Amino acid sequence: MKFLRFLLFLIPCVSANEIYCNFGNVRSSVNAKIYYCILHQDPSITLPNSVITKANGTHQPSKSHADVQGFYSTSSSKIIHYISHGLSKIFPNLIAIDIGNGRIKEIHQNDFEEYPNLKQLDSYNNDIKYLEKNLFKFNT
């Protein structure tokens, strides 16, 4: 029984479809201070078409998920291999996405189709080998 408890303790607390945010205002390169979800812990996104289904964290007073305009994930552990989907259902007003320091190799049009108002993408320090033609076809 002790061995079973030990194994259960080793099971990670964060699944690939749930993220934990620190929320706050950050000056973005779109020249405005916007309200961001800053990832508290990197999700493990190692499979294509991963979907984020839930975001946890404490908002600033009078703020909610609807106020979030930026998503910031600089993977310190380089375990983000793909751009995940589903954030627009959680944060419907995203205009800025920062996904630095990952292992992303390819970026496709459909990765950003759900963000029609996207104005800023930072994808520095990844292993990008392929950017699809007309990458921002679905964005303003």
mmCIF file of C-alpha atoms in Angstrom:
data_model
loop_
_atom_site.group_PDB
_atom_site.id
_atom_site.type_symbol
_atom_site.label_atom_id
_atom_site.label_comp_id
_atom_site.label_asym_id
_atom_site.label_seq_id
_atom_site.Cartn_x
_atom_site.Cartn_y
_atom_site.Cartn_z
ATOM 1 C CA MET A 1 0.000 0.000 0.000
ATOM 2 C CA LYS A 2 2.850 2.416 0.773
ATOM 3 C CA PHE A 3 4.305 1.752 -2.664
ATOM 4 C CA LEU A 4 0.961 2.609 -4.305
ATOM 5 C CA ARG A 5 0.779 5.894 -2.376
ATOM 6 C CA PHE A 6 4.318 6.671 -3.501
ATOM 7 C CA LEU A 7 3.373 6.041 -7.152
ATOM 8 C CA LEU A 8 0.312 8.260 -6.870
ATOM 9 C CA PHE A 9 2.512 11.002 -5.447
ATOM 10 C CA LEU A 10 4.677 10.844 -8.570
ATOM 11 C CA ILE A 11 1.758 11.469 -10.935
ATOM 12 C CA PRO A 12 2.064 15.067 -12.206
ATOM 13 C CA CYS A 13 -0.476 17.571 -10.934
ATOM 14 C CA VAL A 14 -0.719 19.472 -14.221
ATOM 15 C CA SER A 15 -2.217 17.862 -17.290
ATOM 16 C CA ALA A 16 -1.563 19.125 -20.793
ATOM 17 C CA ASN A 17 -5.064 20.534 -21.003
ATOM 18 C CA GLU A 18 -5.000 22.615 -17.827
ATOM 19 C CA ILE A 19 -2.846 25.687 -17.241
ATOM 20 C CA TYR A 20 -2.079 27.817 -14.201
ATOM 21 C CA CYS A 21 -1.696 31.560 -14.732
ATOM 22 C CA ASN A 22 -0.350 34.516 -12.862
ATOM 23 C CA PHE A 23 -2.459 37.388 -14.160
ATOM 24 C CA GLY A 24 -1.133 40.901 -14.571
ATOM 25 C CA ASN A 25 -0.641 43.933 -16.769
ATOM 26 C CA VAL A 26 2.384 43.845 -19.055
ATOM 27 C CA ARG A 27 3.574 46.295 -21.704
ATOM 28 C CA SER A 28 3.470 44.471 -25.022
ATOM 29 C CA SER A 29 5.076 45.271 -28.346
ATOM 30 C CA VAL A 30 1.699 46.489 -29.605
ATOM 31 C CA ASN A 31 2.537 49.582 -27.512
ATOM 32 C CA ALA A 32 -0.062 49.066 -24.860
ATOM 33 C CA LYS A 33 -0.283 47.695 -21.373
ATOM 34 C CA ILE A 34 -2.501 44.663 -21.635
ATOM 35 C CA TYR A 35 -3.774 42.082 -19.173
ATOM 36 C CA TYR A 36 -1.848 38.811 -19.534
ATOM 37 C CA CYS A 37 -2.033 35.191 -18.471
ATOM 38 C CA ILE A 38 1.591 34.509 -17.581
ATOM 39 C CA LEU A 39 2.053 30.770 -17.259
ATOM 40 C CA HIS A 40 2.984 29.816 -13.727
ATOM 41 C CA GLN A 41 4.134 26.365 -14.784
ATOM 42 C CA ASP A 42 4.869 25.110 -18.277
ATOM 43 C CA PRO A 43 2.347 22.609 -19.604
ATOM 44 C CA SER A 44 3.787 19.600 -21.389
ATOM 45 C CA ILE A 45 2.650 20.029 -24.990
ATOM 46 C CA THR A 46 4.463 17.294 -26.870
ATOM 47 C CA LEU A 47 1.653 16.100 -29.159
ATOM 48 C CA PRO A 48 0.147 17.975 -32.124
ATOM 49 C CA ASN A 49 -3.390 19.344 -31.749
ATOM 50 C CA SER A 50 -3.185 19.543 -27.947
ATOM 51 C CA VAL A 51 -6.128 21.463 -26.521
ATOM 52 C CA ILE A 52 -6.055 23.685 -23.453
ATOM 53 C CA THR A 53 -9.441 23.315 -21.750
ATOM 54 C CA LYS A 54 -9.038 25.140 -18.447
ATOM 55 C CA ALA A 55 -7.073 28.013 -16.913
ATOM 56 C CA ASN A 56 -6.656 28.502 -13.181
ATOM 57 C CA GLY A 57 -5.224 31.393 -11.220
ATOM 58 C CA THR A 58 -6.269 34.439 -9.230
ATOM 59 C CA HIS A 59 -7.290 37.480 -11.249
ATOM 60 C CA GLN A 60 -6.641 41.045 -10.241
ATOM 61 C CA PRO A 61 -9.661 42.797 -8.680
ATOM 62 C CA SER A 62 -12.554 43.289 -11.126
ATOM 63 C CA LYS A 63 -10.794 41.232 -13.842
ATOM 64 C CA SER A 64 -11.808 37.924 -15.438
ATOM 65 C CA HIS A 65 -10.809 35.601 -18.275
ATOM 66 C CA ALA A 66 -12.685 37.913 -20.664
ATOM 67 C CA ASP A 67 -10.194 40.707 -19.831
ATOM 68 C CA VAL A 68 -7.133 38.635 -20.777
ATOM 69 C CA GLN A 69 -5.597 39.915 -24.021
ATOM 70 C CA GLY A 70 -2.171 38.306 -23.808
ATOM 71 C CA PHE A 71 -0.777 34.821 -23.260
ATOM 72 C CA TYR A 72 2.839 34.519 -22.125
ATOM 73 C CA SER A 73 4.711 31.233 -21.998
ATOM 74 C CA THR A 74 8.478 31.192 -22.022
ATOM 75 C CA SER A 75 9.165 27.532 -21.504
ATOM 76 C CA SER A 76 12.074 27.152 -19.131
ATOM 77 C CA SER A 77 11.976 23.394 -19.595
ATOM 78 C CA LYS A 78 11.557 23.411 -23.411
ATOM 79 C CA ILE A 79 8.597 21.010 -23.240
ATOM 80 C CA ILE A 80 6.331 22.980 -25.564
ATOM 81 C CA HIS A 81 6.718 21.307 -28.963
ATOM 82 C CA TYR A 82 3.474 22.496 -30.582
ATOM 83 C CA ILE A 83 1.146 25.461 -30.425
ATOM 84 C CA SER A 84 -1.845 24.341 -28.411
ATOM 85 C CA HIS A 85 -5.433 25.084 -29.328
ATOM 86 C CA GLY A 86 -8.435 26.084 -27.236
ATOM 87 C CA LEU A 87 -7.121 29.247 -25.600
ATOM 88 C CA SER A 88 -9.665 31.372 -27.478
ATOM 89 C CA LYS A 89 -12.495 29.562 -25.701
ATOM 90 C CA ILE A 90 -10.930 30.439 -22.345
ATOM 91 C CA PHE A 91 -9.570 33.889 -23.240
ATOM 92 C CA PRO A 92 -11.817 35.171 -26.068
ATOM 93 C CA ASN A 93 -10.034 38.523 -26.479
ATOM 94 C CA LEU A 94 -6.427 37.464 -27.104
ATOM 95 C CA ILE A 95 -4.395 39.850 -29.249
ATOM 96 C CA ALA A 96 -0.864 38.862 -28.154
ATOM 97 C CA ILE A 97 0.763 35.431 -27.841
ATOM 98 C CA ASP A 98 4.303 34.861 -26.583
ATOM 99 C CA ILE A 99 5.569 31.276 -26.890
ATOM 100 C CA GLY A 100 9.324 31.616 -26.499
ATOM 101 C CA ASN A 101 12.010 29.115 -25.519
ATOM 102 C CA GLY A 102 10.209 25.986 -26.679
ATOM 103 C CA ARG A 103 10.905 23.276 -29.201
ATOM 104 C CA ILE A 104 8.360 24.372 -31.779
ATOM 105 C CA LYS A 105 9.525 23.290 -35.236
ATOM 106 C CA GLU A 106 6.552 24.204 -37.438
ATOM 107 C CA ILE A 107 3.868 26.882 -37.373
ATOM 108 C CA HIS A 108 0.741 26.516 -39.524
ATOM 109 C CA GLN A 109 -2.206 28.767 -40.441
ATOM 110 C CA ASN A 110 -4.633 26.689 -38.401
ATOM 111 C CA ASP A 111 -2.526 27.301 -35.269
ATOM 112 C CA PHE A 112 -3.854 30.880 -35.207
ATOM 113 C CA GLU A 113 -7.224 30.518 -36.930
ATOM 114 C CA GLU A 114 -9.039 30.740 -33.596
ATOM 115 C CA TYR A 115 -7.464 34.168 -32.872
ATOM 116 C CA PRO A 116 -8.949 36.540 -35.475
ATOM 117 C CA ASN A 117 -7.737 39.639 -33.580
ATOM 118 C CA LEU A 118 -4.137 38.488 -33.120
ATOM 119 C CA LYS A 119 -1.760 41.436 -33.517
ATOM 120 C CA GLN A 120 1.430 40.126 -31.917
ATOM 121 C CA LEU A 121 3.229 36.790 -31.990
ATOM 122 C CA ASP A 122 6.578 36.247 -30.283
ATOM 123 C CA SER A 123 8.111 32.838 -30.934
ATOM 124 C CA TYR A 124 11.767 33.529 -30.194
ATOM 125 C CA ASN A 125 14.318 30.855 -29.306
ATOM 126 C CA ASN A 126 12.390 27.899 -30.765
ATOM 127 C CA ASP A 127 13.578 25.369 -33.353
ATOM 128 C CA ILE A 128 11.343 26.695 -36.156
ATOM 129 C CA LYS A 129 12.105 25.116 -39.524
ATOM 130 C CA TYR A 130 8.808 25.748 -41.317
ATOM 131 C CA LEU A 131 6.353 28.657 -41.454
ATOM 132 C CA GLU A 132 3.315 28.023 -43.617
ATOM 133 C CA LYS A 133 2.672 30.493 -46.429
ATOM 134 C CA ASN A 134 0.091 33.164 -45.505
ATOM 135 C CA LEU A 135 0.531 32.225 -41.862
ATOM 136 C CA PHE A 136 -1.724 35.020 -40.617
ATOM 137 C CA LYS A 137 -4.455 34.549 -43.219
ATOM 138 C CA PHE A 138 -7.152 34.375 -40.520
ATOM 139 C CA ASN A 139 -5.902 37.298 -38.421
ATOM 140 C CA THR A 140 -6.425 41.053 -38.622
#
